[in-house]
C-alpha positions as a printed NumPy array, in Angstrom:
array([[   3.403,   12.188, -167.361],
       [   7.005,   12.521, -166.44 ],
       [   9.52 ,    9.834, -167.808],
       [  10.73 ,    7.41 , -165.09 ],
       [  14.163,    8.029, -163.964],
       [  16.766,    5.185, -163.953],
       [  19.8  ,    4.933, -161.766],
       [  22.562,    2.472, -161.266],
       [  21.623,   -0.389, -158.911],
       [  23.408,   -0.082, -155.571],
       [  26.641,   -2.055, -155.412],
       [  26.799,   -5.265, -153.479],
       [  28.276,   -4.114, -150.   ],
       [  30.654,   -7.117, -149.888],
       [  32.07 ,   -6.317, -153.308],
       [  32.305,   -2.673, -152.576],
       [  34.119,   -3.472, -149.281],
       [  36.619,   -5.701, -151.301],
       [  37.173,   -2.974, -153.813],
       [  38.164,   -0.573, -151.147],
       [  40.273,   -3.267, -149.49 ],
       [  42.441,   -3.663, -152.651],
       [  42.535,    0.142, -153.65 ],
       [  45.787,    0.882, -151.704],
       [  47.6  ,   -2.113, -153.126],
       [  46.398,   -1.334, -156.667],
       [  47.391,    2.263, -156.488],
       [  50.856,    1.411, -155.192],
       [  51.217,   -1.206, -157.914],
       [  50.264,    1.156, -160.764],
       [  52.662,    3.9  , -159.41 ],
       [  55.572,    1.343, -158.986],
       [  55.051,    0.391, -162.608],
       [  55.102,    3.94 , -163.611],
       [  58.348,    4.479, -161.572],
       [  60.12 ,    1.476, -163.077],
       [  59.134,    2.752, -166.611],
       [  59.96 ,    6.306, -166.31 ],
       [  63.652,    6.225, -167.382],
       [  64.642,    9.66 , -168.511],
       [  61.33 ,   10.646, -170.049],
       [  58.749,   12.743, -168.267],
       [  55.201,   11.452, -167.374],
       [  53.507,   12.286, -170.625],
       [  56.295,   10.809, -172.793],
       [  56.1  ,    7.567, -170.673],
       [  52.299,    7.58 , -171.14 ],
       [  52.624,    7.835, -174.956],
       [  55.38 ,    5.375, -175.102],
       [  53.372,    2.723, -173.068],
       [  50.276,    3.27 , -175.159],
       [  52.303,    2.813, -178.398],
       [  53.839,   -0.325, -177.028],
       [  50.606,   -1.85 , -175.849],
       [  48.731,   -0.962, -179.25 ],
       [  51.614,   -2.516, -181.353],
       [  50.919,   -5.9  , -179.651],
       [  47.212,   -5.557, -178.829],
       [  46.093,   -8.481, -181.194],
       [  48.41 ,  -10.779, -178.957],
       [  46.367,  -10.156, -175.839],
       [  43.329,  -11.652, -177.384],
       [  45.076,  -14.736, -178.611],
       [  46.347,  -17.182, -175.939],
       [  48.475,  -19.118, -178.341],
       [  50.307,  -16.133, -179.619],
       [  50.69 ,  -14.888, -175.966],
       [  52.659,  -18.046, -175.155],
       [  54.545,  -18.091, -178.498],
       [  55.866,  -14.499, -177.573],
       [  56.092,  -15.096, -173.788],
       [  59.757,  -14.688, -172.676],
       [  62.579,  -12.491, -173.403],
       [  64.124,  -15.187, -175.862],
       [  60.83 ,  -15.049, -177.932],
       [  60.072,  -11.431, -178.563],
       [  57.359,  -10.266, -181.027],
       [  58.947,   -9.609, -184.468],
       [  58.633,   -6.254, -185.853],
       [  56.521,   -7.412, -188.818],
       [  53.869,   -8.758, -186.373],
       [  53.686,   -5.476, -184.622],
       [  50.631,   -3.286, -185.351],
       [  51.431,    0.326, -186.051],
       [  49.289,    3.032, -184.46 ],
       [  48.654,    6.466, -185.792],
       [  49.696,    9.466, -183.91 ],
       [  46.033,   10.674, -183.867],
       [  44.931,    7.251, -182.276],
       [  47.66 ,    7.776, -179.66 ],
       [  46.566,   11.348, -178.983],
       [  42.901,   10.21 , -178.587],
       [  43.64 ,    7.188, -176.441],
       [  45.797,    9.265, -173.994],
       [  43.674,   12.524, -174.145],
       [  46.899,   14.372, -175.005],
       [  46.298,   17.27 , -177.651],
       [  47.263,   16.025, -180.971],
       [  50.001,   18.59 , -181.512],
       [  51.489,   17.828, -178.234],
       [  51.534,   14.105, -179.02 ],
       [  53.028,   14.624, -182.474],
       [  55.746,   16.819, -181.1  ],
       [  56.652,   14.495, -178.539],
       [  56.54 ,   11.265, -180.515],
       [  58.641,   12.925, -183.217],
       [  61.174,   13.811, -180.465],
       [  61.13 ,   10.198, -179.38 ],
       [  61.696,    9.135, -183.035],
       [  64.741,   11.453, -183.178],
       [  66.088,    9.899, -179.906],
       [  65.636,    6.308, -181.49 ],
       [  62.855,    5.263, -179.038],
       [  60.083,    4.842, -181.708],
       [  59.937,    4.346, -185.49 ],
       [  57.756,    6.448, -187.67 ],
       [  56.249,    4.463, -190.691],
       [  53.621,    5.087, -193.334],
       [  51.218,    3.014, -191.397],
       [  51.896,    4.665, -188.02 ],
       [  54.355,    4.388, -184.992],
       [  55.932,    1.197, -183.743],
       [  58.513,    0.525, -181.027],
       [  60.941,   -1.815, -182.894],
       [  62.449,   -4.909, -181.284],
       [  65.919,   -3.451, -181.527],
       [  64.763,   -0.896, -178.836],
       [  63.053,   -3.486, -176.605],
       [  66.18 ,   -5.617, -176.75 ],
       [  68.281,   -2.802, -175.094],
       [  69.439,   -3.85 , -171.622],
       [  67.805,   -0.88 , -169.893],
       [  64.342,   -2.004, -171.27 ],
       [  65.044,   -5.723, -170.494],
       [  65.847,   -4.748, -166.936],
       [  62.558,   -2.627, -166.795],
       [  60.386,   -5.723, -168.139],
       [  62.028,   -8.023, -165.48 ],
       [  61.283,   -5.638, -162.614],
       [  57.678,   -5.248, -163.894],
       [  57.418,   -9.022, -164.09 ],
       [  58.467,   -9.304, -160.433],
       [  56.259,   -6.456, -159.408],
       [  53.243,   -8.376, -160.871],
       [  54.108,  -11.461, -158.936],
       [  54.331,   -9.422, -155.712],
       [  50.988,   -7.727, -156.391],
       [  49.457,  -11.26 , -157.051],
       [  50.665,  -12.532, -153.671],
       [  49.272,   -9.165, -151.993],
       [  45.965,   -9.874, -153.541],
       [  45.99 ,  -13.531, -152.361],
       [  46.498,  -12.189, -148.778],
       [  43.624,   -9.704, -149.28 ],
       [  41.456,  -12.605, -150.678],
       [  40.724,  -10.574, -153.708],
       [  40.978,  -13.286, -156.29 ],
       [  38.374,  -16.064, -157.095],
       [  39.046,  -19.757, -157.493],
       [  41.13 ,  -20.462, -160.382],
       [  39.452,  -21.369, -163.693],
       [  40.655,  -23.499, -166.385],
       [  44.372,  -22.906, -166.605],
       [  47.32 ,  -23.986, -168.622],
       [  50.239,  -25.88 , -166.954],
       [  52.899,  -23.558, -165.409],
       [  55.018,  -22.198, -168.246],
       [  58.685,  -23.176, -168.259],
       [  60.116,  -19.989, -169.305],
       [  59.59 ,  -16.936, -167.262],
       [  56.512,  -15.162, -169.062],
       [  58.194,  -11.719, -168.793],
       [  56.475,  -10.356, -171.929],
       [  53.027,  -11.817, -170.896],
       [  53.11 ,  -10.193, -167.43 ],
       [  54.237,   -6.944, -168.963],
       [  51.495,   -6.888, -171.629],
       [  48.742,   -7.652, -169.206],
       [  50.032,   -5.196, -166.665],
       [  50.027,   -2.389, -169.095],
       [  46.637,   -3.143, -170.475],
       [  45.236,   -2.909, -166.871],
       [  47.104,    0.237, -166.002],
       [  46.293,    2.195, -169.145],
       [  42.521,    1.433, -168.554],
       [  42.721,    2.726, -165.013],
       [  44.925,    5.706, -165.948],
       [  42.422,    6.517, -168.772],
       [  39.739,    6.71 , -166.073],
       [  41.794,    9.032, -163.921],
       [  42.511,   11.288, -166.9  ],
       [  38.9  ,   11.306, -167.759],
       [  37.843,   12.374, -164.321],
       [  40.403,   15.308, -164.303],
       [  40.336,   16.126, -167.89 ],
       [  44.156,   16.436, -168.033],
       [  46.782,   13.761, -168.479],
       [  49.475,   15.353, -166.209],
       [  46.839,   16.371, -163.737],
       [  45.365,   12.856, -163.508],
       [  48.806,   11.21 , -162.972],
       [  49.802,   13.747, -160.26 ],
       [  46.538,   13.176, -158.519],
       [  47.191,    9.493, -158.441],
       [  50.506,   10.149, -156.772],
       [  48.68 ,   12.524, -154.252],
       [  46.035,    9.899, -153.476],
       [  48.617,    7.296, -152.727],
       [  50.233,    9.461, -150.025],
       [  46.788,   10.51 , -148.74 ],
       [  45.562,    6.961, -148.101],
       [  48.807,    5.343, -147.17 ],
       [  48.305,    2.948, -144.126],
       [  44.467,    3.204, -144.03 ],
       [  42.48 ,    0.109, -143.424],
       [  39.201,   -0.727, -145.606],
       [  36.942,    1.041, -143.134],
       [  39.16 ,    4.129, -142.945],
       [  39.144,    4.283, -146.736],
       [  35.399,    4.041, -146.862],
       [  35.11 ,    6.931, -144.379],
       [  37.8  ,    8.841, -146.31 ],
       [  35.716,    8.557, -149.531],
       [  32.956,   10.612, -147.74 ],
       [  35.16 ,   13.381, -146.285],
       [  38.645,   13.062, -147.987],
       [  39.552,   16.733, -147.14 ],
       [  39.473,   15.982, -143.338],
       [  40.735,   12.265, -143.14 ],
       [  43.355,   12.118, -145.874],
       [  46.982,   12.428, -144.835],
       [  48.479,   15.745, -146.315],
       [  50.995,   15.137, -149.009],
       [  53.699,   17.609, -149.38 ],
       [  54.426,   18.808, -153.021],
       [  58.199,   18.054, -152.645],
       [  57.408,   14.382, -151.686],
       [  55.5  ,   13.632, -154.73 ],
       [  57.455,   15.98 , -157.107],
       [  60.446,   13.728, -156.484],
       [  58.54 ,   10.489, -156.963],
       [  57.227,   11.855, -160.23 ],
       [  60.567,   13.132, -161.477],
       [  59.191,   16.787, -161.748],
       [  60.445,   20.019, -160.435],
       [  58.695,   21.352, -157.31 ],
       [  57.609,   24.443, -159.362],
       [  55.973,   22.474, -162.047],
       [  54.178,   20.017, -159.487],
       [  53.064,   23.021, -157.515],
       [  51.506,   24.678, -160.675],
       [  49.566,   21.458, -161.371],
       [  48.545,   21.03 , -157.756],
       [  47.303,   24.659, -157.811],
       [  45.307,   23.909, -160.968],
       [  43.861,   20.836, -159.336],
       [  42.738,   22.667, -156.502],
       [  41.012,   25.361, -158.675],
       [  39.251,   22.564, -160.429],
       [  38.055,   21.183, -157.097],
       [  40.22 ,   18.007, -156.985],
       [  42.407,   18.77 , -153.935],
       [  42.605,   21.187, -150.947],
       [  45.813,   22.665, -149.975],
       [  47.146,   23.794, -146.537],
       [  50.392,   24.472, -144.997],
       [  50.58 ,   20.69 , -144.042],
       [  50.313,   19.618, -147.701],
       [  47.626,   18.737, -150.303],
       [  44.551,   16.298, -149.991],
       [  42.97 ,   14.792, -152.962],
       [  39.164,   15.413, -152.864],
       [  36.425,   15.098, -155.481],
       [  34.004,   17.89 , -156.544],
       [  30.615,   16.935, -155.099],
       [  29.121,   16.134, -158.453],
       [  31.85 ,   13.696, -159.157],
       [  31.98 ,   11.746, -155.924],
       [  29.75 ,    8.84 , -157.139],
       [  32.547,    8.26 , -159.67 ],
       [  34.991,    7.409, -156.926],
       [  32.923,    4.372, -156.021],
       [  32.499,    3.332, -159.614],
       [  36.313,    3.557, -160.213],
       [  36.948,    1.469, -157.157],
       [  34.582,   -1.223, -158.53 ],
       [  35.941,   -0.926, -162.029],
       [  39.426,   -1.402, -160.652],
       [  38.348,   -4.521, -158.822],
       [  36.88 ,   -5.925, -162.01 ],
       [  40.068,   -5.038, -164.029],
       [  42.459,   -6.551, -161.534],
       [  40.529,   -9.789, -161.338],
       [  40.342,   -9.807, -165.148],
       [  44.009,   -9.38 , -165.511],
       [  44.779,  -12.24 , -163.083],
       [  42.172,  -14.443, -164.552],
       [  43.804,  -14.165, -167.907],
       [  47.289,  -14.737, -166.348],
       [  45.864,  -17.828, -164.746],
       [  44.526,  -19.086, -167.997],
       [  47.998,  -18.617, -169.543],
       [  49.735,  -20.671, -166.696],
       [  51.555,  -17.612, -165.416],
       [  49.87 ,  -17.98 , -161.892],
       [  50.826,  -21.5  , -161.589],
       [  54.483,  -20.267, -162.369],
       [  54.223,  -17.746, -159.627],
       [  52.806,  -20.269, -157.218],
       [  55.737,  -22.704, -157.853],
       [  58.37 ,  -20.18 , -157.138],
       [  60.702,  -20.987, -154.331],
       [  59.832,  -19.208, -151.116],
       [  63.135,  -17.211, -151.098],
       [  62.326,  -16.026, -154.591],
       [  58.954,  -14.922, -153.63 ],
       [  60.094,  -13.076, -150.665],
       [  62.746,  -11.346, -152.635],
       [  60.074,  -10.307, -155.238]])
């Protein structure tokens, strides 16, 4: 007798519709954070750096008290409290080949961006105290606040749970930690989908251009036939956004096309999924919704959303 087959239960239609509704805002948020954080390094270096930074302070994310102890720019995490991460762990987390990760991390160490210790890699406070890093953290904090207001308009966040009072000091470090934890989870899903870190990051940029301006119904239709409904994206447009040369970007786009992740025409490239991977798109949309809601639930519990809600209207509009 044949064994019974098991499949995932169908998604709740209302929740799936909400997942599609927030998809463009979520993708724009992730790519904006990536653009803010790029500095002079390429995409892979930025991914490695973000992974190291997040791993160094991972224990803080699980401890609300420590989160608020080290919440603002005037109260950074001391170096002795940072948890080193091995190069092998960084490589596995980012799916970057070990030798590539080791070579790039050693280059970052020579440039003074990370510190190699016997226990692993850390990003010391002396680096994070640089003005260019502080400016980036402030911009990311502001972008988290804007994303929060976008999600409120989309009715994507549930009622607030138990929350601390609004924090007095701008919780720049808290919003940065939570944003990176969310983004790295979603980037990992995209990299797992394509099997290549650079390809996954390029596909995200292509996707944003393809779905720009779509409403939820159009997004749902696009998921069924992306090769006909997506807006073509010219290589030059997202090469500039990614800080890559057109030649490098074109090479990766061709590789993505050969793997079935995009179709190319004279008008530009459209992201698609191979038929056997299309169910993953719906799952990723639902995962994204869950991760977004989790991030803002934690920010609410820490009093960050109360601080955002209490901002003056002019400041909110500027953000």
